[in-house]
């Protein structure tokens, strides 16, 4: 098998690169999926609730100040628990996309099990927002090899969970000739690794300075800008919604928006543009055990 890389794309209006600020509104679901017994830990639950209660309003105001429309990935359970917060996201002009129901890590699920998760999350988000979500981000960015086909069968336009490119591409799905737009991500562009610490649950105890996190993200933005790529930053409101972190994030948003050669848009808009280019789909191939 000879793998081929994703090709650079021509961005609209002569732009050099694209960028999207995305937010995973995990709230309690990220912890409850690990163990529902964590529901008994009042302090842990309050740590997660900070996201929808305080972080989201702060981040929505930040985005509004810079006229940035974003994409929020929302687990179905978060939407059930905080419907007014999700409505505020929609009212702010932002996209609401799919992030499981209880932030289920899909690894090892059968296609049937995974399909139930997708359908349950979609049902909740569609009922609340009035729109069926067209984008998907796998919790922990962990797709199964059968995941793309399940998404395509359900009419999703794009996924943003894979990490093999700097540029969006059409991901070939099965043998049917269908495809999903894939908008790549990477762990360096995620605030979880910089900020998250919950005793016995997540993190090493090292919590980085917002200055360091913002420096990493700005350097990567400039790198992707130079190669004409797509910068996708992933933040969690329970982490980056804290005051000092939101302030550092705002400096980055201000810088990105100031770059006249960068198109800043929600992932849905980026995916629709990529779909309109008519790119030839490419495959991501599973390693063959016979070659091990």
mmCIF file of C-alpha atoms in Angstrom:
data_model
loop_
_atom_site.group_PDB
_atom_site.id
_atom_site.type_symbol
_atom_site.label_atom_id
_atom_site.label_comp_id
_atom_site.label_asym_id
_atom_site.label_seq_id
_atom_site.Cartn_x
_atom_site.Cartn_y
_atom_site.Cartn_z
ATOM 1 C CA UNK A 1 0.000 0.000 0.000
ATOM 2 C CA UNK A 2 1.357 3.406 -0.972
ATOM 3 C CA UNK A 3 -0.134 6.198 1.124
ATOM 4 C CA UNK A 4 -0.592 9.600 -0.461
ATOM 5 C CA UNK A 5 -0.663 12.864 1.484
ATOM 6 C CA UNK A 6 -3.511 15.340 1.447
ATOM 7 C CA UNK A 7 -2.889 18.057 -1.119
ATOM 8 C CA UNK A 8 -2.894 21.784 -0.302
ATOM 9 C CA UNK A 9 -6.105 23.589 -1.187
ATOM 10 C CA UNK A 10 -6.785 27.028 -2.657
ATOM 11 C CA UNK A 11 -8.646 29.020 -0.010
ATOM 12 C CA UNK A 12 -11.464 31.442 -0.907
ATOM 13 C CA UNK A 13 -10.905 35.074 -1.857
ATOM 14 C CA UNK A 14 -7.184 34.549 -2.239
ATOM 15 C CA UNK A 15 -6.674 33.705 1.430
ATOM 16 C CA UNK A 16 -3.465 31.906 2.336
ATOM 17 C CA UNK A 17 -4.810 29.710 5.146
ATOM 18 C CA UNK A 18 -7.885 29.005 7.259
ATOM 19 C CA UNK A 19 -8.534 28.949 10.994
ATOM 20 C CA UNK A 20 -11.273 27.888 13.373
ATOM 21 C CA UNK A 21 -11.555 28.273 17.126
ATOM 22 C CA UNK A 22 -13.483 25.259 18.397
ATOM 23 C CA UNK A 23 -14.812 24.417 21.834
ATOM 24 C CA UNK A 24 -15.712 21.040 23.340
ATOM 25 C CA UNK A 25 -18.536 21.634 25.803
ATOM 26 C CA UNK A 26 -17.944 18.409 27.709
ATOM 27 C CA UNK A 27 -19.061 19.631 31.149
ATOM 28 C CA UNK A 28 -19.827 16.687 33.441
ATOM 29 C CA UNK A 29 -20.057 14.169 30.611
ATOM 30 C CA UNK A 30 -16.277 13.896 30.182
ATOM 31 C CA UNK A 31 -15.957 12.678 33.769
ATOM 32 C CA UNK A 32 -19.162 10.660 34.021
ATOM 33 C CA UNK A 33 -18.160 8.612 30.989
ATOM 34 C CA UNK A 34 -15.025 7.509 32.829
ATOM 35 C CA UNK A 35 -17.120 6.364 35.800
ATOM 36 C CA UNK A 36 -20.691 7.341 36.618
ATOM 37 C CA UNK A 37 -19.712 7.034 40.297
ATOM 38 C CA UNK A 38 -17.967 10.380 39.877
ATOM 39 C CA UNK A 39 -21.454 11.894 40.083
ATOM 40 C CA UNK A 40 -21.067 11.455 43.853
ATOM 41 C CA UNK A 41 -18.048 13.789 43.897
ATOM 42 C CA UNK A 42 -19.544 17.237 44.379
ATOM 43 C CA UNK A 43 -16.296 19.155 43.885
ATOM 44 C CA UNK A 44 -15.440 17.316 40.674
ATOM 45 C CA UNK A 45 -18.909 17.971 39.295
ATOM 46 C CA UNK A 46 -18.575 21.661 40.170
ATOM 47 C CA UNK A 47 -15.224 21.798 38.344
ATOM 48 C CA UNK A 48 -16.918 20.545 35.175
ATOM 49 C CA UNK A 49 -19.990 22.748 35.610
ATOM 50 C CA UNK A 50 -17.767 25.829 35.475
ATOM 51 C CA UNK A 51 -17.658 25.354 31.692
ATOM 52 C CA UNK A 52 -21.312 25.909 30.855
ATOM 53 C CA UNK A 53 -22.065 28.192 33.804
ATOM 54 C CA UNK A 54 -19.140 30.631 33.589
ATOM 55 C CA UNK A 55 -16.771 29.636 30.774
ATOM 56 C CA UNK A 56 -19.261 29.657 27.908
ATOM 57 C CA UNK A 57 -20.687 33.135 28.616
ATOM 58 C CA UNK A 58 -17.147 34.523 28.917
ATOM 59 C CA UNK A 59 -16.025 32.845 25.691
ATOM 60 C CA UNK A 60 -19.131 33.897 23.784
ATOM 61 C CA UNK A 61 -18.468 37.501 24.771
ATOM 62 C CA UNK A 62 -14.828 37.119 23.684
ATOM 63 C CA UNK A 63 -15.825 35.773 20.277
ATOM 64 C CA UNK A 64 -18.424 38.499 19.826
ATOM 65 C CA UNK A 65 -15.860 41.218 20.528
ATOM 66 C CA UNK A 66 -13.834 39.990 17.548
ATOM 67 C CA UNK A 67 -16.768 39.041 15.318
ATOM 68 C CA UNK A 68 -15.636 35.404 15.230
ATOM 69 C CA UNK A 69 -18.080 32.590 14.567
ATOM 70 C CA UNK A 70 -17.007 29.278 16.031
ATOM 71 C CA UNK A 71 -17.949 25.621 16.322
ATOM 72 C CA UNK A 72 -19.000 24.112 19.667
ATOM 73 C CA UNK A 73 -18.933 20.321 19.969
ATOM 74 C CA UNK A 74 -21.639 19.357 22.434
ATOM 75 C CA UNK A 75 -22.339 15.929 23.965
ATOM 76 C CA UNK A 76 -26.038 15.182 24.051
ATOM 77 C CA UNK A 77 -26.064 14.920 27.838
ATOM 78 C CA UNK A 78 -24.605 18.424 28.131
ATOM 79 C CA UNK A 79 -27.429 19.724 25.955
ATOM 80 C CA UNK A 80 -30.005 17.974 28.145
ATOM 81 C CA UNK A 81 -28.464 19.390 31.320
ATOM 82 C CA UNK A 82 -27.783 22.919 30.013
ATOM 83 C CA UNK A 83 -30.285 23.655 27.220
ATOM 84 C CA UNK A 84 -30.201 27.421 27.731
ATOM 85 C CA UNK A 85 -26.416 27.444 27.326
ATOM 86 C CA UNK A 86 -26.680 25.610 24.012
ATOM 87 C CA UNK A 87 -29.396 28.019 22.866
ATOM 88 C CA UNK A 88 -27.091 30.924 23.733
ATOM 89 C CA UNK A 89 -24.392 29.389 21.522
ATOM 90 C CA UNK A 90 -26.823 29.168 18.609
ATOM 91 C CA UNK A 91 -28.105 32.693 19.258
ATOM 92 C CA UNK A 92 -24.501 33.888 19.055
ATOM 93 C CA UNK A 93 -24.279 32.630 15.471
ATOM 94 C CA UNK A 94 -22.103 29.625 16.233
ATOM 95 C CA UNK A 95 -22.301 26.055 14.963
ATOM 96 C CA UNK A 96 -23.346 23.238 17.306
ATOM 97 C CA UNK A 97 -21.771 19.931 16.294
ATOM 98 C CA UNK A 98 -21.857 16.339 17.577
ATOM 99 C CA UNK A 99 -19.576 15.058 20.339
ATOM 100 C CA UNK A 100 -21.234 11.839 21.429
ATOM 101 C CA UNK A 101 -23.954 11.592 24.058
ATOM 102 C CA UNK A 102 -22.005 11.064 27.301
ATOM 103 C CA UNK A 103 -18.595 11.781 25.755
ATOM 104 C CA UNK A 104 -18.282 8.065 25.037
ATOM 105 C CA UNK A 105 -14.810 6.978 23.940
ATOM 106 C CA UNK A 106 -15.680 4.910 20.874
ATOM 107 C CA UNK A 107 -12.664 2.599 20.955
ATOM 108 C CA UNK A 108 -13.797 -1.024 20.871
ATOM 109 C CA UNK A 109 -17.476 -0.285 20.260
ATOM 110 C CA UNK A 110 -19.283 -2.333 17.668
ATOM 111 C CA UNK A 111 -20.870 -0.503 14.752
ATOM 112 C CA UNK A 112 -24.275 -1.102 16.327
ATOM 113 C CA UNK A 113 -23.220 0.346 19.688
ATOM 114 C CA UNK A 114 -21.595 3.344 18.062
ATOM 115 C CA UNK A 115 -24.621 3.955 15.869
ATOM 116 C CA UNK A 116 -26.826 4.170 18.948
ATOM 117 C CA UNK A 117 -24.517 6.819 20.429
ATOM 118 C CA UNK A 118 -24.617 8.840 17.230
ATOM 119 C CA UNK A 119 -28.391 8.643 16.940
ATOM 120 C CA UNK A 120 -28.994 9.534 20.586
ATOM 121 C CA UNK A 121 -26.753 12.589 20.409
ATOM 122 C CA UNK A 122 -28.228 13.749 17.112
ATOM 123 C CA UNK A 123 -31.777 13.425 18.406
ATOM 124 C CA UNK A 124 -31.056 15.687 21.382
ATOM 125 C CA UNK A 125 -29.120 18.343 19.454
ATOM 126 C CA UNK A 126 -31.624 18.486 16.596
ATOM 127 C CA UNK A 127 -34.579 18.841 18.972
ATOM 128 C CA UNK A 128 -32.883 21.637 20.913
ATOM 129 C CA UNK A 129 -31.311 23.655 18.096
ATOM 130 C CA UNK A 130 -33.723 22.912 15.263
ATOM 131 C CA UNK A 131 -30.826 21.754 13.092
ATOM 132 C CA UNK A 132 -29.405 18.269 12.550
ATOM 133 C CA UNK A 133 -25.657 18.461 13.272
ATOM 134 C CA UNK A 134 -23.452 18.025 10.202
ATOM 135 C CA UNK A 135 -20.095 17.841 11.987
ATOM 136 C CA UNK A 136 -18.642 15.229 14.314
ATOM 137 C CA UNK A 137 -15.677 15.121 16.666
ATOM 138 C CA UNK A 138 -14.983 11.791 18.339
ATOM 139 C CA UNK A 139 -14.451 12.080 22.092
ATOM 140 C CA UNK A 140 -10.706 11.859 22.726
ATOM 141 C CA UNK A 141 -10.377 11.954 18.898
ATOM 142 C CA UNK A 142 -10.721 8.158 18.823
ATOM 143 C CA UNK A 143 -12.481 6.841 15.727
ATOM 144 C CA UNK A 144 -12.991 3.184 14.926
ATOM 145 C CA UNK A 145 -12.284 2.021 11.391
ATOM 146 C CA UNK A 146 -16.023 1.641 10.870
ATOM 147 C CA UNK A 147 -16.811 5.151 12.196
ATOM 148 C CA UNK A 148 -16.569 7.088 8.901
ATOM 149 C CA UNK A 149 -19.112 4.808 7.239
ATOM 150 C CA UNK A 150 -21.547 5.263 10.129
ATOM 151 C CA UNK A 151 -21.187 9.034 9.848
ATOM 152 C CA UNK A 152 -21.664 9.021 6.073
ATOM 153 C CA UNK A 153 -24.759 6.811 6.372
ATOM 154 C CA UNK A 154 -26.271 9.404 8.712
ATOM 155 C CA UNK A 155 -25.606 12.331 6.425
ATOM 156 C CA UNK A 156 -22.732 13.985 8.263
ATOM 157 C CA UNK A 157 -20.758 16.412 6.115
ATOM 158 C CA UNK A 158 -17.500 16.364 8.029
ATOM 159 C CA UNK A 159 -15.417 14.802 10.771
ATOM 160 C CA UNK A 160 -12.584 16.405 12.706
ATOM 161 C CA UNK A 161 -10.815 13.590 14.560
ATOM 162 C CA UNK A 162 -7.890 12.476 12.386
ATOM 163 C CA UNK A 163 -4.324 13.773 12.444
ATOM 164 C CA UNK A 164 -2.533 12.860 9.216
ATOM 165 C CA UNK A 165 -2.534 16.184 7.369
ATOM 166 C CA UNK A 166 -2.176 19.961 7.542
ATOM 167 C CA UNK A 167 -4.977 20.474 5.025
ATOM 168 C CA UNK A 168 -8.620 19.331 4.956
ATOM 169 C CA UNK A 169 -9.411 16.557 2.489
ATOM 170 C CA UNK A 170 -12.150 14.240 1.307
ATOM 171 C CA UNK A 171 -11.913 10.969 3.247
ATOM 172 C CA UNK A 172 -12.975 7.972 1.188
ATOM 173 C CA UNK A 173 -15.648 5.939 2.955
ATOM 174 C CA UNK A 174 -15.880 2.218 2.258
ATOM 175 C CA UNK A 175 -16.300 0.983 -1.286
ATOM 176 C CA UNK A 176 -19.413 3.028 -2.092
ATOM 177 C CA UNK A 177 -17.605 6.042 -3.505
ATOM 178 C CA UNK A 178 -18.941 8.319 -0.760
ATOM 179 C CA UNK A 179 -16.730 10.519 1.365
ATOM 180 C CA UNK A 180 -16.570 12.771 4.404
ATOM 181 C CA UNK A 181 -14.709 16.033 4.578
ATOM 182 C CA UNK A 182 -11.930 15.481 7.128
ATOM 183 C CA UNK A 183 -10.566 18.561 8.919
ATOM 184 C CA UNK A 184 -7.430 17.403 10.767
ATOM 185 C CA UNK A 185 -6.578 18.144 14.382
ATOM 186 C CA UNK A 186 -3.549 17.551 16.611
ATOM 187 C CA UNK A 187 -2.804 17.206 20.306
ATOM 188 C CA UNK A 188 -0.584 20.305 20.433
ATOM 189 C CA UNK A 189 -3.665 22.376 19.627
ATOM 190 C CA UNK A 190 -5.735 21.240 22.619
ATOM 191 C CA UNK A 191 -5.952 22.918 26.012
ATOM 192 C CA UNK A 192 -6.555 19.659 27.902
ATOM 193 C CA UNK A 193 -2.841 18.799 27.807
ATOM 194 C CA UNK A 194 -1.957 22.260 29.122
ATOM 195 C CA UNK A 195 -4.502 22.836 31.856
ATOM 196 C CA UNK A 196 -6.469 19.790 32.942
ATOM 197 C CA UNK A 197 -5.880 18.294 36.364
ATOM 198 C CA UNK A 198 -8.446 16.340 38.335
ATOM 199 C CA UNK A 199 -7.056 14.130 41.112
ATOM 200 C CA UNK A 200 -7.415 10.425 40.285
ATOM 201 C CA UNK A 201 -9.125 11.308 37.004
ATOM 202 C CA UNK A 202 -6.937 13.242 34.577
ATOM 203 C CA UNK A 203 -3.609 14.999 34.330
ATOM 204 C CA UNK A 204 -0.247 14.769 36.033
ATOM 205 C CA UNK A 205 -0.673 17.742 38.337
ATOM 206 C CA UNK A 206 1.372 20.045 36.106
ATOM 207 C CA UNK A 207 -0.788 22.998 35.093
ATOM 208 C CA UNK A 208 0.874 25.212 32.511
ATOM 209 C CA UNK A 209 0.914 28.987 32.341
ATOM 210 C CA UNK A 210 -1.541 30.461 29.824
ATOM 211 C CA UNK A 211 1.439 32.294 28.342
ATOM 212 C CA UNK A 212 3.134 29.009 27.493
ATOM 213 C CA UNK A 213 -0.055 27.526 26.049
ATOM 214 C CA UNK A 214 -0.709 30.607 23.924
ATOM 215 C CA UNK A 215 2.896 30.593 22.694
ATOM 216 C CA UNK A 216 2.569 26.975 21.528
ATOM 217 C CA UNK A 217 -0.701 27.734 19.760
ATOM 218 C CA UNK A 218 0.577 30.916 18.110
ATOM 219 C CA UNK A 219 3.713 29.183 16.847
ATOM 220 C CA UNK A 220 1.620 26.384 15.368
ATOM 221 C CA UNK A 221 -0.761 28.908 13.825
ATOM 222 C CA UNK A 222 2.126 30.637 12.107
ATOM 223 C CA UNK A 223 3.476 27.297 10.914
ATOM 224 C CA UNK A 224 0.158 26.270 9.400
ATOM 225 C CA UNK A 225 -0.336 29.717 7.936
ATOM 226 C CA UNK A 226 3.034 29.412 6.193
ATOM 227 C CA UNK A 227 2.086 26.108 4.535
ATOM 228 C CA UNK A 228 -1.451 27.181 3.653
ATOM 229 C CA UNK A 229 -3.038 24.807 6.132
ATOM 230 C CA UNK A 230 -6.054 24.867 8.419
ATOM 231 C CA UNK A 231 -5.498 25.868 12.056
ATOM 232 C CA UNK A 232 -8.026 24.161 14.346
ATOM 233 C CA UNK A 233 -7.700 25.004 18.037
ATOM 234 C CA UNK A 234 -9.651 22.929 20.548
ATOM 235 C CA UNK A 235 -10.532 24.505 23.887
ATOM 236 C CA UNK A 236 -12.766 23.347 26.719
ATOM 237 C CA UNK A 237 -14.858 26.006 28.478
ATOM 238 C CA UNK A 238 -14.220 24.440 31.896
ATOM 239 C CA UNK A 239 -10.491 24.990 31.245
ATOM 240 C CA UNK A 240 -9.970 27.927 28.874
ATOM 241 C CA UNK A 241 -12.985 29.760 30.270
ATOM 242 C CA UNK A 242 -10.992 30.664 33.400
ATOM 243 C CA UNK A 243 -10.102 34.379 33.476
ATOM 244 C CA UNK A 244 -6.337 34.314 32.856
ATOM 245 C CA UNK A 245 -6.647 31.621 30.206
ATOM 246 C CA UNK A 246 -9.472 33.401 28.417
ATOM 247 C CA UNK A 247 -7.354 36.564 28.388
ATOM 248 C CA UNK A 248 -4.442 34.715 26.746
ATOM 249 C CA UNK A 249 -6.821 33.094 24.269
ATOM 250 C CA UNK A 250 -8.269 36.483 23.381
ATOM 251 C CA UNK A 251 -4.803 37.776 22.502
ATOM 252 C CA UNK A 252 -4.421 34.836 20.122
ATOM 253 C CA UNK A 253 -7.871 35.378 18.594
ATOM 254 C CA UNK A 254 -7.054 39.039 18.091
ATOM 255 C CA UNK A 255 -3.805 38.146 16.323
ATOM 256 C CA UNK A 256 -5.383 35.531 14.049
ATOM 257 C CA UNK A 257 -8.238 37.839 13.094
ATOM 258 C CA UNK A 258 -5.731 40.601 12.299
ATOM 259 C CA UNK A 259 -4.077 38.406 9.643
ATOM 260 C CA UNK A 260 -5.811 39.523 6.452
ATOM 261 C CA UNK A 261 -4.578 36.440 4.586
ATOM 262 C CA UNK A 262 -6.383 34.002 6.924
ATOM 263 C CA UNK A 263 -10.021 32.933 6.590
ATOM 264 C CA UNK A 264 -11.574 32.524 10.064
ATOM 265 C CA UNK A 265 -14.799 30.519 9.951
ATOM 266 C CA UNK A 266 -16.804 27.760 11.653
ATOM 267 C CA UNK A 267 -15.861 24.241 10.636
ATOM 268 C CA UNK A 268 -19.191 23.795 8.865
ATOM 269 C CA UNK A 269 -18.332 26.655 6.499
ATOM 270 C CA UNK A 270 -14.840 25.291 5.920
ATOM 271 C CA UNK A 271 -16.220 21.818 5.227
ATOM 272 C CA UNK A 272 -18.819 23.163 2.773
ATOM 273 C CA UNK A 273 -16.078 25.023 0.924
ATOM 274 C CA UNK A 274 -13.868 21.924 0.750
ATOM 275 C CA UNK A 275 -16.805 19.853 -0.503
ATOM 276 C CA UNK A 276 -17.331 22.389 -3.266
ATOM 277 C CA UNK A 277 -13.779 21.928 -4.540
ATOM 278 C CA UNK A 278 -14.551 18.434 -5.836
ATOM 279 C CA UNK A 279 -11.355 16.925 -4.430
ATOM 280 C CA UNK A 280 -10.587 13.288 -5.172
ATOM 281 C CA UNK A 281 -11.150 11.277 -1.979
ATOM 282 C CA UNK A 282 -8.126 9.722 -0.309
ATOM 283 C CA UNK A 283 -7.978 6.748 2.027
ATOM 284 C CA UNK A 284 -6.555 6.229 5.464
ATOM 285 C CA UNK A 285 -5.579 2.568 5.467
ATOM 286 C CA UNK A 286 -5.557 0.194 8.411
ATOM 287 C CA UNK A 287 -2.190 -1.593 8.881
ATOM 288 C CA UNK A 288 -2.349 -5.189 7.665
ATOM 289 C CA UNK A 289 -1.460 -7.682 10.446
ATOM 290 C CA UNK A 290 0.119 -9.903 7.779
ATOM 291 C CA UNK A 291 2.852 -7.283 7.458
ATOM 292 C CA UNK A 292 3.647 -7.054 11.169
#
